[in-house]
Coordinates of C-alpha atoms and ligand atoms in Angstrom, one line a residue:
X2 CA -43.9 31.1 -103.3
X3 CA -46.3 28.4 -102.5
X4 CA -44.7 25.9 -103.4
X5 CA -41.8 26.4 -101.2
X6 CA -45.0 26.4 -98.0
X7 CA -46.4 22.9 -99.6
X8 CA -42.9 21.3 -99.5
X9 CA -42.5 21.8 -96.9
X10 CA -45.5 21.1 -95.4
X11 CA -44.9 17.7 -97.4
X12 CA -41.6 17.2 -95.2
X13 CA -43.2 18.1 -91.7
X14 CA -45.6 15.2 -92.6
X15 CA -43.6 12.9 -93.5
X16 CA -40.8 13.3 -90.3
X17 CA -44.2 13.0 -88.1
X18 CA -46.0 10.0 -89.7
X19 CA -42.1 8.7 -89.8
X20 CA -42.3 8.9 -85.7
X21 CA -45.0 8.0 -85.7
X22 CA -44.7 5.3 -87.1
X23 CA -41.4 4.8 -84.6
X24 CA -44.2 5.3 -81.5
X25 CA -46.0 2.7 -83.5
X26 CA -42.8 0.2 -84.0
X27 CA -42.4 1.0 -80.2
X28 CA -46.0 0.3 -78.8
X29 CA -45.5 -1.6 -75.8
X30 CA -49.5 -3.7 -75.4
X31 CA -49.3 -7.2 -77.8
X32 CA -46.7 -5.8 -79.5
X33 CA -45.7 -8.8 -80.7
X34 CA -49.3 -10.8 -81.6
X35 CA -48.8 -9.7 -85.6
X36 CA -45.7 -11.3 -85.3
X37 CA -46.3 -14.3 -83.4
X38 CA -49.0 -14.7 -85.7
X39 CA -51.8 -16.9 -84.3
X40 CA -49.2 -18.4 -81.9
X41 CA -50.2 -18.4 -78.0
X42 CA -48.9 -17.5 -75.2
X43 CA -46.9 -20.2 -73.4
X44 CA -49.2 -20.9 -70.6
X45 CA -48.4 -20.1 -67.3
X46 CA -49.3 -22.8 -64.6
X47 CA -51.0 -21.3 -61.3
X48 CA -48.6 -20.7 -58.1
X49 CA -49.7 -22.8 -55.3
X50 CA -47.3 -20.9 -51.7
X51 CA -47.4 -21.2 -48.6
X52 CA -49.6 -18.0 -47.4
X53 CA -48.2 -17.9 -44.4
X54 CA -44.6 -19.3 -44.2
X55 CA -43.6 -18.2 -41.1
X56 CA -45.3 -20.4 -39.6
X57 CA -43.5 -23.3 -40.7
X58 CA -46.4 -25.0 -41.8
X59 CA -47.4 -26.0 -45.5
X60 CA -51.6 -27.2 -46.4
X61 CA -52.0 -27.8 -50.4
X62 CA -54.8 -29.2 -52.2
X63 CA -54.4 -31.0 -55.1
X64 CA -58.0 -32.3 -56.9
X65 CA -56.8 -35.0 -60.5
X66 CA -59.9 -34.7 -62.6
X67 CA -61.1 -35.1 -65.9
X68 CA -62.0 -31.5 -68.8
X69 CA -61.7 -30.4 -72.6
X70 CA -58.7 -28.5 -74.0
X71 CA -58.1 -26.7 -76.7
X72 CA -55.1 -27.9 -78.1
X73 CA -55.7 -27.7 -81.2
X74 CA -58.1 -24.0 -82.4
X75 CA -61.8 -24.8 -82.1
X76 CA -61.0 -28.8 -81.2
X77 CA -61.0 -30.3 -77.8
X78 CA -59.3 -32.8 -76.5
X79 CA -60.8 -34.7 -73.4
X80 CA -57.8 -34.2 -70.5
X81 CA -56.7 -34.7 -67.4
X82 CA -56.1 -32.3 -65.0
X83 CA -54.3 -31.1 -61.2
X84 CA -57.1 -28.2 -60.0
X85 CA -57.6 -27.6 -63.4
X86 CA -58.1 -28.8 -66.9
X87 CA -54.0 -30.3 -68.1
X88 CA -51.0 -30.6 -65.9
X89 CA -51.8 -29.0 -62.8
X90 CA -49.7 -25.8 -60.5
X91 CA -46.6 -25.7 -59.6
X92 CA -46.0 -26.4 -55.4
X93 CA -43.8 -23.5 -53.7
X94 CA -42.3 -24.8 -50.8
X95 CA -39.2 -23.7 -48.4
X96 CA -36.4 -26.0 -46.4
X97 CA -37.7 -27.1 -43.6
X98 CA -42.0 -26.8 -44.5
X99 CA -44.4 -29.0 -42.7
X100 CA -46.2 -30.0 -45.0
X101 CA -50.0 -31.6 -45.9
X102 CA -51.4 -32.9 -49.3
X103 CA -54.7 -33.1 -49.6
X104 CA -55.3 -35.2 -52.6
X105 CA -58.9 -36.3 -54.3
X106 CA -59.2 -38.9 -56.8
X107 CA -62.3 -36.8 -59.4
X108 CA -61.1 -39.2 -62.3
X109 CA -64.4 -40.5 -61.9
X110 CA -64.0 -44.9 -61.7
X111 CA -60.1 -45.2 -61.5
X112 CA -58.1 -45.3 -58.7
X113 CA -54.2 -42.8 -58.9
X114 CA -51.6 -41.7 -57.0
X115 CA -49.9 -38.6 -57.0
X116 CA -45.5 -39.9 -56.4
X117 CA -43.4 -36.7 -55.6
X118 CA -40.6 -37.2 -57.9
X119 CA -37.5 -35.8 -56.4
X120 CA -38.9 -35.6 -52.8
X121 CA -36.8 -36.5 -50.1
X122 CA -39.4 -38.8 -48.2
X123 CA -40.2 -41.7 -45.7
X124 CA -41.5 -44.8 -47.9
X125 CA -45.8 -44.3 -47.0
X126 CA -45.4 -40.4 -48.1
X127 CA -44.3 -41.1 -51.9
X128 CA -47.3 -41.6 -53.1
X129 CA -45.8 -44.8 -55.0
X130 CA -48.2 -47.6 -56.7
X131 CA -49.1 -48.6 -53.1
X132 CA -50.9 -45.2 -52.0
X133 CA -53.3 -45.9 -54.6
X134 CA -56.3 -42.8 -54.0
X135 CA -59.6 -44.1 -54.7
X136 CA -62.1 -42.8 -57.1
X137 CA -64.1 -40.2 -54.8
X138 CA -61.4 -40.2 -51.8
X139 CA -59.1 -38.0 -50.8
X140 CA -55.2 -38.9 -49.7
X141 CA -53.7 -37.0 -46.9
X142 CA -49.1 -37.9 -46.8
X143 CA -47.1 -35.0 -44.1
X144 CA -43.9 -34.7 -44.7
X145 CA -41.8 -32.5 -44.1
X146 CA -38.5 -30.9 -46.6
X147 CA -35.0 -31.5 -46.3
X148 CA -33.6 -31.2 -49.2
X149 CA -31.5 -28.1 -50.9
X150 CA -33.7 -26.2 -52.9
X151 CA -34.6 -27.6 -56.0
X152 CA -37.0 -28.5 -59.3
X153 CA -38.8 -31.8 -58.5
X154 CA -42.2 -32.8 -59.8
X155 CA -45.3 -35.0 -58.8
X156 CA -47.2 -36.8 -61.2
X157 CA -48.7 -40.4 -61.0
X158 CA -47.6 -43.6 -60.1
X159 CA -50.7 -46.6 -60.5
X160 CA -49.2 -49.0 -61.3
X161 CA -49.5 -50.2 -64.8
X162 CA -51.8 -47.3 -65.5
X163 CA -49.4 -43.9 -64.7
X164 CA -48.1 -43.9 -68.6
X165 CA -51.6 -43.0 -69.6
X166 CA -52.3 -41.0 -66.7
X167 CA -49.2 -38.6 -67.3
X168 CA -50.0 -38.8 -70.3
X169 CA -53.0 -37.2 -70.4
X170 CA -51.8 -34.9 -68.5
X171 CA -51.8 -35.5 -64.8
X172 CA -48.1 -33.5 -63.9
X173 CA -46.7 -30.6 -61.9
X174 CA -44.2 -28.7 -61.1
X175 CA -42.6 -28.6 -57.4
X176 CA -39.8 -26.0 -56.8
X177 CA -38.2 -26.3 -53.0
X178 CA -36.3 -22.3 -52.2
X179 CA -34.2 -22.6 -49.0
X180 CA -31.1 -19.8 -48.0
X181 CA -29.1 -20.8 -50.7
X182 CA -31.9 -19.9 -53.1
X183 CA -32.8 -16.9 -51.6
X184 CA -29.4 -15.7 -51.1
X185 CA -28.3 -15.9 -55.0
X186 CA -29.0 -12.9 -56.7
X187 CA -30.6 -15.1 -60.1
X188 CA -33.5 -14.5 -61.2
X189 CA -36.5 -15.9 -59.0
X190 CA -39.7 -14.1 -59.8
X191 CA -42.4 -16.2 -61.1
X192 CA -43.5 -15.2 -64.4
X193 CA -41.0 -12.7 -65.1
X194 CA -37.9 -14.1 -65.0
X195 CA -38.3 -17.1 -63.6
X196 CA -40.1 -19.1 -65.8
X197 CA -41.7 -23.2 -65.7
X198 CA -41.4 -24.5 -68.7
X199 CA -42.6 -28.5 -69.0
X200 CA -41.9 -29.9 -72.7
X201 CA -44.4 -33.1 -74.0
X202 CA -44.9 -34.6 -76.7
X203 CA -47.9 -35.8 -77.6
X204 CA -50.0 -38.3 -81.5
X205 CA -52.8 -36.0 -81.7
X206 CA -54.9 -37.2 -84.2
X207 CA -56.9 -34.7 -86.9
X208 CA -60.0 -34.1 -84.7
X209 CA -57.4 -33.1 -81.6
X210 CA -58.0 -36.6 -80.1
X211 CA -54.6 -38.2 -78.0
X212 CA -55.7 -41.8 -77.5
X213 CA -53.6 -43.6 -76.2
X214 CA -53.5 -46.3 -77.1
X215 CA -50.1 -48.4 -77.8
X216 CA -49.1 -49.6 -80.9
X217 CA -45.7 -52.2 -81.1
X218 CA -43.6 -48.8 -82.0
X219 CA -44.3 -47.4 -78.4
X220 CA -44.5 -50.7 -77.1
X221 CA -41.0 -51.0 -77.6
X222 CA -40.1 -47.6 -77.8
X223 CA -42.0 -45.4 -75.7
X224 CA -45.3 -43.2 -77.2
X225 CA -43.2 -40.4 -78.7
X226 CA -46.3 -37.7 -80.8
X227 CA -46.3 -36.3 -83.6
X228 CA -45.9 -32.9 -81.8
X229 CA -44.2 -31.5 -79.2
X230 CA -46.8 -28.9 -76.2
X231 CA -45.0 -26.8 -73.6
X232 CA -47.1 -26.0 -70.9
X233 CA -49.6 -27.2 -72.7
X234 CA -49.7 -25.1 -75.9
X235 CA -48.2 -26.2 -79.0
X236 CA -45.3 -23.8 -80.2
X237 CA -46.0 -20.8 -78.0
X238 CA -44.2 -17.7 -77.9
X239 CA -42.8 -16.5 -74.7
X240 CA -42.6 -12.2 -74.3
X241 CA -39.5 -11.9 -72.2
X242 CA -37.0 -9.5 -70.7
X243 CA -33.8 -7.7 -72.0
X244 CA -31.8 -9.6 -69.7
X245 CA -31.2 -12.9 -67.6
X246 CA -33.9 -15.7 -67.5
X247 CA -34.6 -18.7 -66.1
X248 CA -35.5 -21.8 -67.5
X249 CA -36.9 -24.6 -65.3
X250 CA -37.5 -26.9 -68.1
X251 CA -39.0 -30.1 -67.1
X252 CA -38.8 -33.1 -70.0
X253 CA -42.1 -34.4 -68.8
X254 CA -42.3 -37.0 -71.6
X255 CA -43.2 -40.1 -71.6
X256 CA -40.8 -41.7 -74.0
X257 CA -38.8 -39.1 -75.6
X258 CA -35.6 -37.7 -75.0
X259 CA -34.6 -33.8 -76.5
X260 CA -31.5 -32.5 -77.9
X261 CA -32.8 -28.6 -77.1
X262 CA -30.7 -26.0 -78.5
X263 CA -31.4 -21.9 -79.2
X264 CA -32.2 -21.4 -82.7
X265 CA -29.0 -19.1 -83.6
X266 CA -26.6 -21.0 -81.2
X267 CA -26.0 -18.9 -77.9
X268 CA -24.5 -20.6 -74.6
X269 CA -26.9 -21.1 -72.0
X270 CA -25.6 -21.4 -68.0
X271 CA -27.3 -24.5 -66.7
X272 CA -27.8 -24.0 -62.9
X273 CA -29.6 -26.6 -61.6
X274 CA -29.7 -30.0 -61.9
X275 CA -32.6 -32.4 -61.1
X276 CA -32.3 -32.1 -57.6
X277 CA -30.9 -28.3 -57.5
X278 CA -28.0 -26.2 -58.0
X279 CA -25.1 -27.3 -59.6
X280 CA -21.9 -26.0 -58.0
X281 CA -21.3 -23.7 -60.6
X282 CA -22.7 -22.7 -63.0
X283 CA -21.6 -24.7 -67.0
X284 CA -21.9 -22.6 -70.0
X285 CA -23.8 -24.2 -73.3
X286 CA -25.4 -24.2 -76.1
X287 CA -27.2 -28.0 -76.6
X288 CA -28.8 -29.9 -73.1
X289 CA -29.6 -33.5 -73.8
X290 CA -33.5 -34.5 -71.6
X291 CA -34.6 -37.5 -70.9
X292 CA -37.5 -38.7 -69.4
X293 CA -38.4 -36.7 -66.0
X294 CA -34.9 -35.3 -65.8
X295 CA -35.6 -31.3 -64.9
X296 CA -32.6 -28.3 -65.9
X297 CA -32.0 -25.5 -64.8
X298 CA -30.7 -23.0 -67.1
X299 CA -30.7 -19.0 -67.4
X300 CA -30.9 -17.5 -71.0
X301 CA -29.1 -14.2 -71.1
X302 CA -32.0 -11.5 -74.4
X303 CA -29.4 -8.5 -72.9
X304 CA -27.7 -8.0 -76.0
X305 CA -30.7 -8.7 -78.1
X306 CA -33.4 -5.8 -79.7
X307 CA -37.1 -5.0 -78.8
X308 CA -38.5 -7.5 -81.1
X309 CA -35.8 -10.4 -81.6
X310 CA -36.9 -13.4 -81.3
X311 CA -35.5 -17.0 -80.2
X312 CA -36.0 -20.4 -80.6
X313 CA -36.0 -22.9 -78.5
X314 CA -35.6 -25.9 -80.9
X315 CA -34.9 -30.0 -80.3
X316 CA -32.8 -31.5 -83.6
X317 CA -35.0 -28.5 -86.0
X318 CA -38.3 -29.1 -84.6
X319 CA -39.0 -26.3 -83.3
X320 CA -40.5 -26.0 -79.5
X321 CA -41.1 -22.6 -78.8
X322 CA -40.1 -18.9 -78.8
X323 CA -38.7 -16.2 -77.2
X324 CA -40.0 -12.9 -77.4
X325 CA -37.6 -9.5 -76.4
X326 CA -40.5 -6.7 -74.8
X327 CA -39.5 -3.7 -74.6
X328 CA -38.7 -4.1 -71.1
X329 CA -35.3 -4.1 -69.1
X330 CA -35.2 -7.2 -66.3
X331 CA -34.3 -6.8 -63.1
X332 CA -30.6 -7.2 -62.5
X333 CA -29.5 -10.3 -61.6
X334 CA -26.3 -12.4 -62.6
X335 CA -24.1 -15.8 -63.5
X336 CA -22.5 -16.4 -60.1
X337 CA -19.6 -17.5 -60.8
X338 CA -20.4 -20.4 -57.5
X339 CA -24.1 -21.4 -56.4
X340 CA -23.4 -24.0 -53.8
X341 CA -21.6 -25.9 -52.4
X342 CA -22.0 -29.9 -53.3
X343 CA -20.5 -32.5 -50.3
X344 CA -18.9 -35.5 -52.2
X345 CA -20.6 -38.7 -50.8
X346 CA -17.2 -41.0 -50.0
X347 CA -17.4 -44.1 -51.6
X348 CA -15.5 -44.5 -48.5
X349 CA -18.3 -45.1 -46.7
X350 CA -20.1 -47.6 -49.2
X351 CA -21.1 -50.4 -47.3
X352 CA -23.3 -52.4 -50.4
X353 CA -22.7 -52.5 -55.2
X354 CA -25.7 -53.0 -56.6
X355 CA -26.1 -54.1 -59.9
X356 CA -29.4 -53.2 -62.2
X357 CA -29.5 -54.7 -66.0
X358 CA -32.1 -53.0 -68.5
X359 CA -33.4 -55.2 -70.7
X360 CA -35.2 -56.3 -73.3
X361 CA -37.9 -54.9 -75.2
X362 CA -41.3 -53.7 -75.7
X363 CA -42.8 -55.8 -73.2
X364 CA -40.1 -57.9 -72.3
X365 CA -38.5 -55.1 -70.9
X366 CA -37.0 -55.8 -68.0
X367 CA -34.2 -55.6 -64.4
X368 CA -31.8 -58.0 -63.8
X369 CA -35.1 -60.3 -65.6
X370 CA -37.2 -59.6 -63.4
X371 CA -40.3 -57.4 -63.7
X372 CA -42.3 -55.5 -60.7
X373 CA -44.3 -57.3 -59.2
X374 CA -45.9 -55.3 -56.2
X375 CA -45.2 -58.3 -54.0
X376 CA -41.7 -58.6 -53.8
X377 CA -38.5 -56.7 -52.6
X378 CA -36.2 -57.0 -54.2
X379 CA -33.5 -55.3 -53.0
X380 CA -33.2 -54.3 -48.7
X381 CA -31.4 -51.3 -47.7
X382 CA -30.2 -50.2 -44.3
X383 CA -31.2 -47.6 -42.7
X384 CA -28.9 -44.4 -43.1
X385 CA -26.4 -46.6 -45.2
X386 CA -24.5 -45.5 -48.4
X387 CA -24.4 -47.4 -51.2
X388 CA -22.9 -47.3 -54.6
X389 CA -25.5 -48.5 -57.7
X390 CA -24.0 -49.3 -60.9
X391 CA -27.3 -49.8 -63.4
X392 CA -26.6 -50.9 -67.1
X393 CA -28.3 -50.6 -70.1
X394 CA -27.7 -53.8 -71.3
X395 CA -27.9 -52.5 -75.0
X396 CA -28.2 -56.4 -76.5
X397 CA -30.2 -55.8 -79.7
X398 CA -32.5 -59.8 -79.5
X399 CA -33.9 -59.4 -82.7
X400 CA -30.9 -58.7 -85.1
X401 CA -27.7 -59.0 -82.7
X402 CA -26.3 -55.8 -83.8
X403 CA -25.4 -53.0 -81.7
X404 CA -24.7 -51.4 -84.8
X405 CA -28.3 -50.6 -85.6
X406 CA -28.5 -49.2 -82.0
X407 CA -26.7 -45.7 -80.7
X408 CA -28.3 -41.7 -81.8
X409 CA -24.9 -42.1 -84.8
X410 CA -26.7 -46.6 -85.3
X411 CA -28.6 -47.1 -88.9
X412 CA -31.6 -46.7 -86.4
X413 CA -31.1 -42.9 -85.1
X414 CA -31.2 -44.4 -81.6
X415 CA -34.5 -46.3 -82.1
X416 CA -33.0 -49.3 -83.2
X417 CA -34.9 -52.8 -81.5
X418 CA -32.9 -52.1 -78.5
X419 CA -32.8 -48.1 -76.6
X420 CA -32.1 -45.5 -74.2
X421 CA -33.0 -46.4 -70.7
X422 CA -33.9 -43.4 -68.0
X423 CA -33.5 -45.1 -64.6
X424 CA -34.4 -43.3 -61.9
X425 CA -34.6 -44.2 -58.1
X426 CA -37.6 -43.0 -54.9
X427 CA -36.8 -41.3 -52.4
X428 CA -32.8 -40.2 -52.7
X429 CA -31.2 -38.0 -54.7
X430 CA -28.0 -39.3 -55.8
X431 CA -25.0 -38.3 -57.1
X432 CA -22.9 -39.8 -60.6
X433 CA -19.8 -41.1 -59.7
X434 CA -19.0 -42.2 -63.5
X435 CA -20.1 -42.3 -66.7
X436 CA -18.6 -44.6 -69.0
X437 CA -15.6 -45.7 -66.2
X438 CA -15.4 -41.8 -66.8
X439 CA -16.2 -38.8 -64.5
X440 CA -19.1 -37.5 -66.1
X441 CA -20.2 -33.9 -67.7
X442 CA -20.1 -31.2 -66.0
X443 CA -23.4 -30.9 -65.6
X444 CA -24.4 -34.5 -64.5
X445 CA -21.7 -34.2 -61.4
X446 CA -24.8 -32.3 -58.9
X447 CA -27.4 -34.0 -57.4
X448 CA -30.0 -36.3 -59.3
X449 CA -32.5 -38.7 -59.3
X450 CA -32.8 -39.9 -62.7
X451 CA -29.8 -40.6 -64.7
X452 CA -30.4 -41.1 -68.7
X453 CA -28.3 -44.5 -70.7
X454 CA -28.5 -45.0 -73.4
X455 CA -27.9 -48.8 -75.3
X456 CA -24.4 -50.4 -74.0
X457 CA -24.0 -47.0 -71.3
X458 CA -23.3 -47.5 -67.5
X459 CA -23.4 -45.6 -65.0
X460 CA -21.8 -45.5 -61.2
X461 CA -24.4 -44.1 -58.8
X462 CA -24.2 -43.7 -55.1
X463 CA -26.1 -42.2 -52.2
X464 CA -26.5 -42.3 -49.3
X465 CA -30.8 -43.5 -47.8
X466 CA -32.1 -41.5 -44.9
X467 CA -36.1 -42.4 -46.1
X468 CA -37.2 -45.0 -44.2
X469 CA -39.9 -47.6 -46.4
X470 CA -40.5 -48.8 -49.3
X471 CA -39.5 -47.5 -52.5
X472 CA -39.7 -48.3 -56.5
X473 CA -36.2 -47.9 -59.4
X474 CA -37.3 -47.7 -62.4
X475 CA -36.7 -47.1 -66.7
X476 CA -38.3 -43.6 -66.9
X477 CA -40.5 -44.3 -70.0
X478 CA -43.5 -45.3 -68.5
X479 CA -44.7 -47.6 -71.2
X480 CA -41.1 -49.1 -69.6
X481 CA -42.3 -48.9 -66.0
X482 CA -45.5 -49.9 -66.7
X483 CA -44.5 -53.2 -69.0
X484 CA -42.6 -54.1 -65.6
X485 CA -39.4 -52.9 -66.2
X486 CA -39.3 -51.8 -62.0
X487 CA -38.0 -52.5 -58.5
X488 CA -38.8 -52.7 -55.5
X489 CA -36.4 -51.6 -52.3
X490 CA -36.7 -51.0 -49.4
X491 CA -35.3 -49.3 -46.6
X492 CA -34.9 -50.1 -42.4
X493 CA -33.1 -51.1 -39.3
Ligands
C2O247 CU1 -41.4 -39.9 -61.8 CU2 -41.0 -43.5 -59.3 O1 -41.5 -41.5 -61.0
CU248 CU1 -39.9 -40.6 -58.5
CU249 CU1 -36.6 -47.8 -70.1

């Protein structure tokens, strides 16, 4: 009799303990800290938004400053940041906004500039090397946002110093929204189901420093680090709701090219390229991003179990992890159509120009010339439509052999000649051809930077609707700083 009672009590206790176990597993607070084993959550930069959107006027304050950041636990690294210690806020504007920027240089002893990469504004507001801001001074450009919804970015463009200033932390994202992004039922809640993802690599020393000292290898290929940071954190994790999540990827690295996949090889949908939405989402399971390129992708975590971990990987190397939390995402979709992209008509082209990217190390050049502030390389008529043919000569001067290069070559893509991401200021262009054929579907939208591996050739078409002096250059920042840059002037 007594024993039986005991048995029942034991069974009850077991059931209670078991259900407590389940309850415990479902506890929503910090539930993944254990799983994530001391890893840092993904930092989400503050959002700088227009406080009074109805007015159509927006003023933003940015301050470039020096500070320290703790990349490695217990160690402080000297870094630069905008309005903070590393990177900058995400600036958000709407098409049609009249924007006033107030950019203060608090770096102490060096000039800087702020360039709006991907923004179509007149040359004097572009923030290139012709608009230096002296220490302690404020630069106040004003411009109107006259382009479609996109994820663009901002960073310094100080002559010969861009690589160093970006490397130390000066960069931020810049979102443009419009009636198309309003209308689409895609994830768009900042920091909830729409996340900024800035990927960079650093050469971290044992005591946590990121000295910008270039060795021969860095001069050749640009600086490539031993550590990948996402929004300034090493291998962080991000808790995501069950459902669709949008990632706005920026390769903010000085020189590294990434080949991203998810560790279980699940597909994702690219919805945007550098300059805005693609016409239709492109389903893919791998994406290559060269320096300065952006991609907006949607990943679906709707069929994952709570607590499931999915990794973002670059060629076997973990970049960050997503952990599915016990929260259902707002219901959004992957629309079958995103927007209309009006094709620029090659019949309107008045001029075709050629740009050959060549040389190596400190000799890198475009068409045999290196950057000269006092020389305009190309005169472009205002409102003109042009085709620019860009060619990565792929010449291997040391070895004279092409098979050493390329992603599959003996040098694993790090041969004597390398890839070059070519960027044009002041316009968004369309890629007409890559190596003589139609570009892949995810390159058929608006672009401002196009990646060329050795011996590749692309044709892009653009209409030049902004006046002034602009740059075109390789976006491997060590190549840019070495002179792989030229100037074009748009005028009547
Ligand atoms: Cu992202 Cu000329 O720059
Ligand atoms: Cu730019
Ligand atoms: Cu280059």
